[in-house]
Amino acid sequence: MSKKTILDHLCYTELVYGRINKKLKTRMTNEQIESYLFRVLTETDESFYTRTGKNFYVVNQPHNIRITINSSTYRVITADRIEK
């Protein structure tokens, strides 16, 4: 697994946009969500990328977010706020 591979293949389903807005309590457009998550993933050091089972979990403390990505399709599953 490499951070570059994840960033190069990152994709989304229609349903995930609504799920992300709900979990993050935001009202971003699909493009804003993609841009925001890409920026967070780019800024996050690869040491904070972990694989557990069939998913990658990317934790970014400065943005207070954990992004879950399917490890075989590189599809974003969800994004959650994390406790500080």
Short mmCIF file of N, CA and C in Angstrom, two decimals:
data_model
loop_
_atom_site.label_atom_id
_atom_site.label_comp_id
_atom_site.label_asym_id
_atom_site.label_seq_id
_atom_site.Cartn_x
_atom_site.Cartn_y
_atom_site.Cartn_z
N MET A 1 0.85 -1.18 0.00
CA MET A 1 0.00 0.00 0.00
C MET A 1 0.89 1.24 0.00
N SER A 2 0.53 2.16 -0.85
CA SER A 2 1.24 3.43 -0.80
C SER A 2 0.24 4.57 -0.88
N LYS A 3 0.61 5.65 -0.27
CA LYS A 3 -0.24 6.85 -0.26
C LYS A 3 -0.51 7.30 -1.70
N LYS A 4 0.51 7.27 -2.55
CA LYS A 4 0.36 7.69 -3.93
C LYS A 4 -0.65 6.83 -4.67
N THR A 5 -0.62 5.53 -4.46
CA THR A 5 -1.58 4.63 -5.11
C THR A 5 -3.01 4.97 -4.70
N ILE A 6 -3.21 5.22 -3.42
CA ILE A 6 -4.54 5.58 -2.93
C ILE A 6 -4.99 6.89 -3.58
N LEU A 7 -4.14 7.91 -3.58
CA LEU A 7 -4.50 9.21 -4.16
C LEU A 7 -4.78 9.10 -5.66
N ASP A 8 -4.02 8.26 -6.36
CA ASP A 8 -4.20 8.11 -7.81
C ASP A 8 -5.50 7.40 -8.17
N HIS A 9 -5.99 6.52 -7.29
CA HIS A 9 -7.16 5.70 -7.62
C HIS A 9 -8.42 6.04 -6.83
N LEU A 10 -8.35 7.07 -6.01
CA LEU A 10 -9.46 7.46 -5.15
C LEU A 10 -10.73 7.69 -5.97
N CYS A 11 -11.86 7.12 -5.51
CA CYS A 11 -13.13 7.34 -6.20
C CYS A 11 -14.27 7.37 -5.19
N TYR A 12 -15.45 7.76 -5.66
CA TYR A 12 -16.60 7.99 -4.78
C TYR A 12 -17.85 7.37 -5.40
N THR A 13 -18.83 7.05 -4.57
CA THR A 13 -20.16 6.67 -5.06
C THR A 13 -21.09 7.85 -4.79
N GLU A 14 -22.23 7.87 -5.42
CA GLU A 14 -23.19 8.95 -5.22
C GLU A 14 -23.63 9.02 -3.76
N LEU A 15 -23.83 7.87 -3.13
CA LEU A 15 -24.34 7.84 -1.76
C LEU A 15 -23.35 8.41 -0.73
N VAL A 16 -22.07 8.30 -1.02
CA VAL A 16 -21.07 8.69 -0.02
C VAL A 16 -21.07 10.20 0.25
N TYR A 17 -21.43 10.99 -0.75
CA TYR A 17 -21.43 12.45 -0.55
C TYR A 17 -22.40 12.85 0.57
N GLY A 18 -23.60 12.30 0.51
CA GLY A 18 -24.59 12.59 1.55
C GLY A 18 -24.14 12.09 2.91
N ARG A 19 -23.55 10.90 2.93
CA ARG A 19 -23.06 10.32 4.18
C ARG A 19 -21.98 11.20 4.80
N ILE A 20 -21.05 11.68 3.98
CA ILE A 20 -19.96 12.53 4.48
C ILE A 20 -20.52 13.84 5.03
N ASN A 21 -21.42 14.48 4.28
CA ASN A 21 -22.02 15.73 4.77
C ASN A 21 -22.74 15.51 6.09
N LYS A 22 -23.44 14.40 6.22
CA LYS A 22 -24.18 14.10 7.45
C LYS A 22 -23.21 13.87 8.62
N LYS A 23 -22.19 13.05 8.41
CA LYS A 23 -21.26 12.73 9.49
C LYS A 23 -20.38 13.90 9.90
N LEU A 24 -20.01 14.74 8.93
CA LEU A 24 -19.16 15.89 9.24
C LEU A 24 -19.98 17.14 9.58
N LYS A 25 -21.32 16.99 9.47
CA LYS A 25 -22.24 18.11 9.73
C LYS A 25 -21.90 19.32 8.86
N THR A 26 -21.77 19.06 7.55
CA THR A 26 -21.46 20.11 6.58
C THR A 26 -22.50 20.09 5.46
N ARG A 27 -22.41 21.06 4.57
CA ARG A 27 -23.28 21.11 3.40
C ARG A 27 -22.44 21.43 2.17
N MET A 28 -21.41 20.60 1.94
CA MET A 28 -20.50 20.81 0.81
C MET A 28 -21.07 20.16 -0.45
N THR A 29 -20.68 20.72 -1.59
CA THR A 29 -21.03 20.09 -2.87
C THR A 29 -20.13 18.86 -3.06
N ASN A 30 -20.48 18.04 -4.04
CA ASN A 30 -19.65 16.86 -4.34
C ASN A 30 -18.21 17.26 -4.65
N GLU A 31 -18.05 18.32 -5.43
CA GLU A 31 -16.71 18.78 -5.80
C GLU A 31 -15.94 19.28 -4.58
N GLN A 32 -16.63 19.99 -3.68
CA GLN A 32 -15.98 20.48 -2.47
C GLN A 32 -15.53 19.33 -1.57
N ILE A 33 -16.36 18.29 -1.47
CA ILE A 33 -16.01 17.11 -0.68
C ILE A 33 -14.77 16.45 -1.26
N GLU A 34 -14.76 16.23 -2.57
CA GLU A 34 -13.61 15.59 -3.21
C GLU A 34 -12.33 16.41 -3.02
N SER A 35 -12.44 17.71 -3.18
CA SER A 35 -11.29 18.59 -3.01
C SER A 35 -10.79 18.57 -1.57
N TYR A 36 -11.71 18.66 -0.62
CA TYR A 36 -11.35 18.66 0.80
C TYR A 36 -10.68 17.35 1.20
N LEU A 37 -11.28 16.22 0.84
CA LEU A 37 -10.70 14.92 1.22
C LEU A 37 -9.34 14.71 0.55
N PHE A 38 -9.20 15.12 -0.70
CA PHE A 38 -7.92 14.98 -1.39
C PHE A 38 -6.85 15.80 -0.67
N ARG A 39 -7.21 17.02 -0.27
CA ARG A 39 -6.26 17.88 0.45
C ARG A 39 -5.86 17.24 1.78
N VAL A 40 -6.84 16.73 2.54
CA VAL A 40 -6.56 16.08 3.82
C VAL A 40 -5.65 14.87 3.61
N LEU A 41 -5.97 14.04 2.62
CA LEU A 41 -5.16 12.85 2.35
C LEU A 41 -3.75 13.22 1.93
N THR A 42 -3.61 14.27 1.14
CA THR A 42 -2.29 14.72 0.69
C THR A 42 -1.45 15.23 1.86
N GLU A 43 -2.10 15.98 2.77
CA GLU A 43 -1.39 16.56 3.91
C GLU A 43 -1.03 15.54 4.98
N THR A 44 -1.73 14.40 5.00
CA THR A 44 -1.53 13.40 6.05
C THR A 44 -0.30 12.55 5.75
N ASP A 45 0.58 12.42 6.73
CA ASP A 45 1.77 11.59 6.58
C ASP A 45 1.37 10.13 6.41
N GLU A 46 2.13 9.40 5.58
CA GLU A 46 1.81 8.01 5.29
C GLU A 46 1.79 7.12 6.54
N SER A 47 2.46 7.55 7.60
CA SER A 47 2.45 6.76 8.84
C SER A 47 1.07 6.74 9.49
N PHE A 48 0.18 7.65 9.09
CA PHE A 48 -1.18 7.68 9.62
C PHE A 48 -2.17 6.95 8.72
N TYR A 49 -1.66 6.27 7.71
CA TYR A 49 -2.47 5.41 6.84
C TYR A 49 -2.33 3.98 7.37
N THR A 50 -3.42 3.38 7.81
CA THR A 50 -3.35 2.00 8.28
C THR A 50 -4.37 1.15 7.55
N ARG A 51 -4.02 -0.12 7.39
CA ARG A 51 -4.95 -1.06 6.76
C ARG A 51 -5.40 -2.05 7.83
N THR A 52 -6.71 -2.14 7.98
CA THR A 52 -7.29 -3.11 8.90
C THR A 52 -8.37 -3.84 8.12
N GLY A 53 -8.18 -5.14 7.93
CA GLY A 53 -9.15 -5.91 7.16
C GLY A 53 -9.19 -5.42 5.73
N LYS A 54 -10.39 -5.11 5.23
CA LYS A 54 -10.53 -4.70 3.84
C LYS A 54 -10.52 -3.19 3.64
N ASN A 55 -10.21 -2.44 4.69
CA ASN A 55 -10.24 -0.98 4.59
C ASN A 55 -8.93 -0.32 4.98
N PHE A 56 -8.71 0.86 4.39
CA PHE A 56 -7.65 1.76 4.84
C PHE A 56 -8.31 2.80 5.74
N TYR A 57 -7.63 3.17 6.80
CA TYR A 57 -8.10 4.23 7.69
C TYR A 57 -7.01 5.29 7.72
N VAL A 58 -7.40 6.52 7.42
CA VAL A 58 -6.46 7.63 7.40
C VAL A 58 -6.90 8.62 8.47
N VAL A 59 -6.04 8.83 9.46
CA VAL A 59 -6.37 9.72 10.57
C VAL A 59 -5.56 11.00 10.43
N ASN A 60 -6.26 12.13 10.46
CA ASN A 60 -5.60 13.43 10.38
C ASN A 60 -6.06 14.25 11.58
N GLN A 61 -5.18 14.39 12.58
CA GLN A 61 -5.50 15.12 13.81
C GLN A 61 -5.76 16.61 13.57
N PRO A 62 -4.93 17.31 12.78
CA PRO A 62 -5.17 18.75 12.58
C PRO A 62 -6.57 19.05 12.01
N HIS A 63 -7.05 18.17 11.12
CA HIS A 63 -8.39 18.37 10.55
C HIS A 63 -9.47 17.65 11.36
N ASN A 64 -9.05 16.89 12.40
CA ASN A 64 -9.99 16.19 13.27
C ASN A 64 -10.88 15.23 12.48
N ILE A 65 -10.27 14.42 11.61
CA ILE A 65 -11.04 13.57 10.71
C ILE A 65 -10.38 12.21 10.51
N ARG A 66 -11.22 11.18 10.34
CA ARG A 66 -10.75 9.84 9.95
C ARG A 66 -11.51 9.47 8.67
N ILE A 67 -10.75 9.13 7.64
CA ILE A 67 -11.34 8.77 6.35
C ILE A 67 -11.19 7.27 6.16
N THR A 68 -12.28 6.61 5.79
CA THR A 68 -12.27 5.16 5.55
C THR A 68 -12.36 4.92 4.05
N ILE A 69 -11.42 4.11 3.53
CA ILE A 69 -11.33 3.84 2.09
C ILE A 69 -11.25 2.33 1.88
N ASN A 70 -12.04 1.80 0.95
CA ASN A 70 -11.98 0.38 0.62
C ASN A 70 -10.63 0.07 0.00
N SER A 71 -9.96 -0.99 0.49
CA SER A 71 -8.59 -1.29 0.06
C SER A 71 -8.51 -1.94 -1.32
N SER A 72 -9.60 -2.50 -1.83
CA SER A 72 -9.52 -3.12 -3.15
C SER A 72 -10.03 -2.21 -4.26
N THR A 73 -10.99 -1.32 -3.96
CA THR A 73 -11.54 -0.44 -5.00
C THR A 73 -11.07 1.01 -4.85
N TYR A 74 -10.46 1.35 -3.70
CA TYR A 74 -10.03 2.71 -3.38
C TYR A 74 -11.22 3.68 -3.35
N ARG A 75 -12.39 3.14 -3.06
CA ARG A 75 -13.60 3.95 -2.97
C ARG A 75 -13.74 4.48 -1.55
N VAL A 76 -14.01 5.78 -1.42
CA VAL A 76 -14.22 6.37 -0.10
C VAL A 76 -15.52 5.80 0.46
N ILE A 77 -15.45 5.30 1.69
CA ILE A 77 -16.63 4.72 2.34
C ILE A 77 -17.29 5.77 3.23
N THR A 78 -16.50 6.46 4.03
CA THR A 78 -17.03 7.50 4.91
C THR A 78 -15.91 8.36 5.46
N ALA A 79 -16.31 9.41 6.14
CA ALA A 79 -15.37 10.27 6.85
C ALA A 79 -16.03 10.64 8.18
N ASP A 80 -15.29 10.49 9.26
CA ASP A 80 -15.83 10.75 10.60
C ASP A 80 -15.01 11.79 11.33
N ARG A 81 -15.66 12.56 12.17
CA ARG A 81 -14.95 13.44 13.09
C ARG A 81 -14.34 12.56 14.18
N ILE A 82 -13.15 12.90 14.62
CA ILE A 82 -12.53 12.13 15.70
C ILE A 82 -12.46 12.97 16.94
N GLU A 83 -12.45 12.31 18.08
CA GLU A 83 -12.36 13.01 19.36
C GLU A 83 -10.94 13.51 19.56
N LYS A 84 -10.82 14.71 20.04
CA LYS A 84 -9.48 15.28 20.28
C LYS A 84 -8.94 14.79 21.61
#
